[in-house]
CSV table of C-alpha atoms and ligand atoms in Angstrom, one decimal:
chain,number,residue,atom,x,y,z
A,157,MET,CA,82.0,-115.0,-87.7
A,158,LEU,CA,84.2,-115.1,-84.7
A,159,GLY,CA,82.9,-116.4,-81.6
A,160,PRO,CA,83.2,-119.3,-79.2
A,161,PRO,CA,82.0,-122.9,-80.3
A,162,GLY,CA,78.1,-122.9,-80.1
A,163,ALA,CA,78.0,-119.1,-80.2
A,164,GLY,CA,75.8,-119.6,-83.3
A,165,LYS,CA,78.2,-118.6,-86.1
A,166,GLY,CA,76.7,-121.2,-88.2
A,167,THR,CA,73.0,-120.2,-87.7
A,168,GLN,CA,73.9,-116.5,-88.4
A,169,ALA,CA,76.1,-117.0,-91.2
A,170,LYS,CA,73.6,-118.9,-93.3
A,171,ILE,CA,71.0,-116.1,-92.6
A,172,VAL,CA,73.8,-113.6,-93.7
A,173,ALA,CA,74.7,-115.6,-96.8
A,174,GLU,CA,71.2,-116.1,-98.0
A,175,LYS,CA,70.4,-112.3,-97.5
A,176,PHE,CA,73.2,-110.8,-99.2
A,177,ASP,CA,73.7,-113.7,-101.9
A,178,LEU,CA,77.1,-114.6,-100.5
A,179,ALA,CA,78.8,-118.1,-100.5
A,180,HIS,CA,78.9,-119.8,-97.0
A,181,ILE,CA,81.9,-121.1,-96.2
A,182,SER,CA,82.2,-123.1,-92.9
A,183,THR,CA,85.6,-124.9,-92.7
A,184,GLY,CA,84.1,-127.3,-89.9
A,185,ASP,CA,81.3,-128.2,-92.4
A,186,ILE,CA,84.0,-129.0,-95.2
A,187,PHE,CA,86.1,-131.1,-92.6
A,188,ARG,CA,83.0,-132.9,-91.3
A,189,ASP,CA,81.8,-133.7,-95.2
A,190,ASN,CA,85.3,-135.0,-95.8
A,191,ILE,CA,85.2,-137.2,-92.9
A,192,LYS,CA,82.0,-138.5,-93.8
A,193,ARG,CA,83.1,-139.4,-97.4
A,194,LYS,CA,86.2,-140.8,-95.9
A,195,THR,CA,88.2,-138.9,-98.1
A,196,GLU,CA,92.1,-138.4,-97.7
A,197,LEU,CA,91.4,-135.3,-96.1
A,198,GLY,CA,88.7,-136.8,-93.9
A,199,LYS,CA,91.3,-139.3,-92.7
A,200,GLN,CA,94.0,-136.8,-91.7
A,201,VAL,CA,91.7,-134.7,-89.8
A,202,VAL,CA,89.1,-137.1,-88.2
A,203,ALA,CA,91.1,-137.9,-85.0
A,204,ILE,CA,91.7,-134.0,-84.3
A,205,VAL,CA,88.2,-133.0,-85.1
A,206,ASP,CA,86.5,-135.6,-83.0
A,207,ALA,CA,88.7,-134.7,-80.0
A,208,GLY,CA,88.1,-131.0,-80.5
A,209,GLY,CA,91.5,-129.8,-81.2
A,210,LEU,CA,92.4,-127.5,-84.3
A,211,VAL,CA,93.4,-128.8,-87.7
A,212,PRO,CA,96.9,-127.8,-88.6
A,213,ASP,CA,97.0,-124.1,-89.9
A,214,GLU,CA,98.7,-125.3,-93.7
A,215,LEU,CA,96.0,-127.7,-94.3
A,216,THR,CA,92.9,-125.3,-93.3
A,217,VAL,CA,94.7,-122.3,-95.1
A,218,ALA,CA,95.2,-124.3,-98.3
A,219,LEU,CA,91.5,-125.4,-98.0
A,220,VAL,CA,90.1,-122.0,-97.9
A,221,LYS,CA,92.4,-120.5,-100.5
A,222,ASP,CA,91.1,-123.1,-102.9
A,223,ARG,CA,87.4,-122.6,-101.8
A,224,LEU,CA,87.6,-118.7,-102.1
A,225,GLN,CA,88.4,-119.0,-105.8
A,226,LYS,CA,85.3,-120.8,-106.7
A,227,ASP,CA,82.6,-119.2,-108.9
A,228,ASP,CA,79.9,-118.8,-106.0
A,229,CYS,CA,82.6,-116.4,-104.3
A,230,LYS,CA,82.7,-113.8,-106.8
A,231,ASN,CA,79.9,-111.8,-105.0
A,232,GLY,CA,81.9,-112.4,-101.6
A,233,ALA,CA,81.6,-114.9,-98.7
A,234,VAL,CA,80.9,-115.4,-95.2
A,235,LEU,CA,83.4,-117.3,-93.3
A,236,ASP,CA,82.3,-119.4,-90.7
A,237,GLY,CA,85.1,-120.7,-88.2
A,238,PHE,CA,88.0,-119.4,-90.1
A,239,PRO,CA,90.6,-117.9,-89.2
A,240,ARG,CA,90.9,-119.6,-85.8
A,241,THR,CA,94.4,-118.6,-85.0
A,242,ALA,CA,96.8,-115.7,-85.5
A,243,ASP,CA,98.6,-117.3,-88.5
A,244,GLN,CA,95.3,-118.1,-90.1
A,245,ALA,CA,94.3,-114.5,-89.8
A,246,ASP,CA,97.8,-113.3,-91.2
A,247,ALA,CA,97.4,-115.8,-94.1
A,248,LEU,CA,93.6,-114.8,-94.8
A,249,THR,CA,94.8,-110.9,-95.3
A,250,GLU,CA,97.4,-111.9,-97.6
A,251,LEU,CA,95.1,-114.2,-99.6
A,252,LEU,CA,92.3,-111.5,-99.9
A,253,ALA,CA,95.0,-109.1,-101.0
A,254,GLU,CA,96.0,-111.4,-103.7
A,255,LEU,CA,92.6,-112.0,-105.0
A,256,GLY,CA,91.9,-108.0,-104.8
A,257,SER,CA,89.6,-108.2,-101.9
A,258,GLU,CA,89.5,-107.5,-98.3
A,259,ILE,CA,87.4,-108.3,-95.1
A,260,ALA,CA,84.3,-106.1,-94.7
A,261,ILE,CA,83.4,-106.8,-91.1
A,262,VAL,CA,84.1,-109.1,-88.4
A,263,PRO,CA,80.9,-110.0,-86.5
A,264,TYR,CA,82.0,-111.2,-83.1
A,265,ILE,CA,79.2,-113.2,-81.6
A,266,LYS,CA,79.8,-113.2,-77.7
A,267,VAL,CA,78.3,-116.0,-75.6
A,268,ARG,CA,79.5,-117.3,-71.9
A,269,ASP,CA,80.7,-120.6,-71.5
A,270,SER,CA,78.1,-122.2,-69.6
A,271,GLU,CA,75.6,-120.9,-72.4
A,272,VAL,CA,77.8,-122.8,-74.7
A,273,VAL,CA,77.5,-126.2,-72.9
A,274,GLU,CA,73.9,-125.9,-73.0
A,275,ARG,CA,73.7,-125.1,-76.4
A,276,LEU,CA,75.9,-127.8,-77.9
A,277,SER,CA,74.7,-130.6,-75.9
A,278,GLY,CA,71.0,-129.7,-77.3
A,279,ARG,CA,72.2,-129.0,-81.0
A,280,ARG,CA,70.9,-131.6,-83.5
A,281,THR,CA,71.7,-131.0,-87.4
A,282,ASP,CA,69.2,-132.2,-90.3
A,283,LYS,CA,71.2,-134.9,-92.1
A,284,GLN,CA,69.7,-134.0,-95.4
A,285,THR,CA,69.3,-130.2,-95.4
A,286,GLY,CA,72.4,-129.4,-93.0
A,287,LYS,CA,69.8,-127.1,-90.9
A,288,ILE,CA,70.9,-126.4,-87.6
A,289,TYR,CA,68.4,-127.0,-84.7
A,290,HIS,CA,68.3,-127.0,-80.7
A,291,LEU,CA,66.1,-129.3,-78.8
A,292,LYS,CA,64.8,-126.7,-76.6
A,293,TYR,CA,65.4,-123.3,-78.3
A,294,ASN,CA,65.0,-124.1,-82.0
A,295,PRO,CA,63.2,-127.3,-82.0
A,296,PRO,CA,63.4,-129.4,-85.4
A,297,PRO,CA,60.1,-130.2,-87.1
A,298,GLN,CA,58.6,-133.7,-86.3
A,299,GLY,CA,60.2,-136.6,-88.4
A,300,ALA,CA,63.4,-134.8,-89.4
A,301,ASP,CA,66.6,-137.2,-89.6
A,302,LEU,CA,68.7,-135.4,-87.1
A,303,GLU,CA,72.4,-136.1,-86.4
A,304,HIS,CA,74.3,-135.2,-82.9
A,305,ARG,CA,77.8,-134.1,-83.6
A,306,LYS,CA,80.5,-136.5,-82.1
A,307,ASP,CA,82.3,-133.4,-80.7
A,308,ASP,CA,79.2,-132.2,-78.9
A,309,GLN,CA,79.9,-134.3,-75.9
A,310,GLU,CA,80.5,-132.5,-72.6
A,311,ASP,CA,84.0,-133.2,-72.3
A,312,THR,CA,85.0,-132.3,-75.9
A,313,ILE,CA,83.0,-129.3,-75.7
A,314,ARG,CA,85.3,-128.0,-72.7
A,315,ASP,CA,88.3,-128.9,-74.8
A,316,ARG,CA,87.0,-127.0,-77.6
A,317,LEU,CA,86.4,-123.9,-75.4
A,318,GLU,CA,90.0,-124.3,-74.2
A,319,GLU,CA,91.3,-124.2,-77.8
A,320,TYR,CA,89.2,-121.2,-78.5
A,321,HIS,CA,90.4,-119.2,-75.4
A,322,ASN,CA,94.1,-120.0,-76.4
A,323,LYS,CA,94.1,-119.8,-79.7
A,324,THR,CA,91.2,-117.9,-81.3
A,325,ALA,CA,90.1,-115.3,-78.6
A,326,PRO,CA,93.5,-113.3,-79.2
A,327,LEU,CA,91.8,-112.8,-82.7
A,328,ILE,CA,89.0,-110.2,-80.9
A,329,ALA,CA,91.8,-108.0,-80.1
A,330,TYR,CA,93.6,-108.6,-83.5
A,331,TYR,CA,90.6,-107.3,-85.4
A,332,GLU,CA,89.6,-104.7,-83.0
A,333,GLN,CA,93.0,-103.0,-83.8
A,334,LYS,CA,92.2,-103.2,-87.3
A,335,GLY,CA,88.7,-101.1,-86.9
A,336,LEU,CA,86.8,-104.3,-88.2
A,337,LEU,CA,85.2,-106.1,-85.1
A,338,GLN,CA,81.6,-105.7,-84.2
A,339,GLU,CA,80.6,-107.1,-81.1
A,340,ILE,CA,77.0,-108.7,-81.0
A,341,ASP,CA,75.4,-110.1,-77.7
A,342,GLY,CA,75.0,-113.7,-78.8
A,343,GLU,CA,72.6,-114.7,-76.0
A,344,GLU,CA,69.7,-112.7,-77.3
A,345,GLN,CA,67.1,-115.1,-79.4
A,346,ILE,CA,68.2,-116.1,-82.5
A,347,ASP,CA,66.0,-113.6,-84.8
A,348,VAL,CA,67.1,-110.7,-82.4
A,349,VAL,CA,70.7,-111.6,-83.1
A,350,SER,CA,70.0,-112.1,-86.8
A,351,ALA,CA,68.5,-108.4,-86.9
A,352,THR,CA,71.7,-106.8,-85.5
A,353,VAL,CA,74.2,-108.9,-87.5
A,354,LEU,CA,72.0,-108.1,-91.0
A,355,ARG,CA,71.9,-104.4,-89.8
A,356,LYS,CA,75.8,-104.4,-89.2
A,357,VAL,CA,76.5,-106.1,-92.5
A,358,GLU,CA,74.3,-103.9,-94.4
A,359,ALA,CA,76.0,-100.8,-92.9
A,360,THR,CA,79.5,-102.0,-94.7
A,361,ARG,CA,77.6,-102.1,-98.0
A,362,ALA,CA,76.2,-98.8,-98.2
B,418,AP5,P1,83.2,-125.7,-86.4
B,418,AP5,O1,82.3,-126.7,-87.0
B,418,AP5,O2,83.8,-124.5,-86.9
B,418,AP5,O3,82.7,-125.6,-84.8
B,418,AP5,P2,82.8,-124.4,-83.5
B,418,AP5,O4,83.5,-123.2,-84.1
B,418,AP5,O5,83.0,-125.2,-82.4
B,418,AP5,O6,81.2,-123.9,-83.9
B,418,AP5,P3,80.0,-124.9,-83.8
B,418,AP5,O7,79.8,-125.3,-85.1
B,418,AP5,O8,80.0,-125.7,-82.7
B,418,AP5,O9,79.0,-123.5,-83.2
B,418,AP5,P4,78.4,-122.5,-84.0
B,418,AP5,O10,78.9,-121.0,-83.3
B,418,AP5,O11,78.3,-122.5,-85.5
B,418,AP5,O12,76.7,-122.3,-83.5
B,418,AP5,P5,75.6,-123.0,-84.2
B,418,AP5,O13,75.0,-122.2,-85.2
B,418,AP5,O14,75.8,-124.4,-84.6
B,418,AP5,O15,84.7,-126.6,-86.2
B,418,AP5,C1,84.5,-128.1,-85.8
B,418,AP5,C2,86.1,-128.4,-85.7
B,418,AP5,O16,86.5,-128.5,-86.9
B,418,AP5,C3,87.0,-127.7,-84.8
B,418,AP5,O17,86.9,-128.2,-83.5
B,418,AP5,C4,88.2,-128.1,-85.4
B,418,AP5,O18,88.6,-129.4,-85.3
B,418,AP5,C5,87.9,-128.0,-86.8
B,418,AP5,N1,88.2,-126.7,-87.5
B,418,AP5,C6,87.0,-126.0,-88.0
B,418,AP5,N2,87.8,-124.7,-88.5
B,418,AP5,C7,88.9,-124.8,-88.3
B,418,AP5,C8,89.9,-123.9,-88.6
B,418,AP5,N3,89.8,-122.8,-89.2
B,418,AP5,N4,91.2,-124.4,-87.8
B,418,AP5,C9,91.4,-125.6,-87.5
B,418,AP5,N5,90.6,-126.2,-87.2
B,418,AP5,C10,89.4,-126.0,-87.4
B,418,AP5,O19,74.6,-123.0,-83.0
B,418,AP5,C11,74.8,-123.8,-81.7
B,418,AP5,C12,73.3,-124.4,-81.1
B,418,AP5,O20,72.8,-123.1,-80.4
B,418,AP5,C13,72.6,-125.0,-82.3
B,418,AP5,O21,71.5,-125.8,-81.5
B,418,AP5,C14,71.6,-123.4,-82.3
B,418,AP5,O22,70.2,-123.8,-82.7
B,418,AP5,C15,71.6,-122.8,-80.9
B,418,AP5,N6,71.8,-121.3,-81.1
B,418,AP5,C16,72.2,-120.7,-82.2
B,418,AP5,N7,72.0,-119.4,-81.6
B,418,AP5,C17,71.2,-119.4,-80.6
B,418,AP5,C18,70.6,-118.5,-79.8
B,418,AP5,N8,70.7,-116.9,-80.2
B,418,AP5,N9,69.9,-118.7,-78.8
B,418,AP5,C19,69.6,-120.0,-78.4
B,418,AP5,N10,70.1,-120.8,-79.1
B,418,AP5,C20,70.8,-120.7,-80.2
């Protein structure tokens, strides 16, 4: 899943993973979980993640390499938030070749910067289930135990967007050249976006 912060990558990745019985690998979730549990990795990355910067490539690639070899990835995986730099993209191609696999599709969820700020300021995540809500667009059930991400403050969102435009957006052309990119209008309602994503993923499996 490619797209700016708040494009809906996590929301859509969960739906695709469930529908096609794939593992859902979110590098952001893995970093946040390690930060919460105060592991060595968590301590290494907390300042970077909270400031909206990118974790160094070597660390991120090693983590994904390890994760992709787990049993639940046998049927395939949805990568959410990875790769995010040209070096990560090259590393992923090599890694998948080593594992005898390849990328089937790169859904690029396109959303304007102005919409990103609105979405992330209203995002809340259920602490127990990890389910993603939005106070206005996808309201949580009453009584849910919710969390507002530390990097979802307006200043940090702007910094994340800058990182995205400088380092990740060039991957759009990279995957387009490889014939893998499928652009999706991420500003439609969640179920409309899902229907498009699912249809495009389905087409690669026919
Ligand atoms: P990560 O967790 O990957 O954050 P991100 O890419 O900034 O993406 P988000 O999780 O903010 O948004 P999303 O696109 O998943 O949107 P969501 O579905 O939640 O990364 C966090 C940090 O970890 C990075 O800044 C970096 O420090 C580090 N990191 C992670 N991966 C890395 C890597 N590969 N290399 C280096 N560092 C890395 O939706 C957002 C909101 O909008 C929700 O409230 C949702 O309900 C709502 N919404 C979704 N779709 C719609 C819709 N269609 N209409 C209206 N509202 C919608």
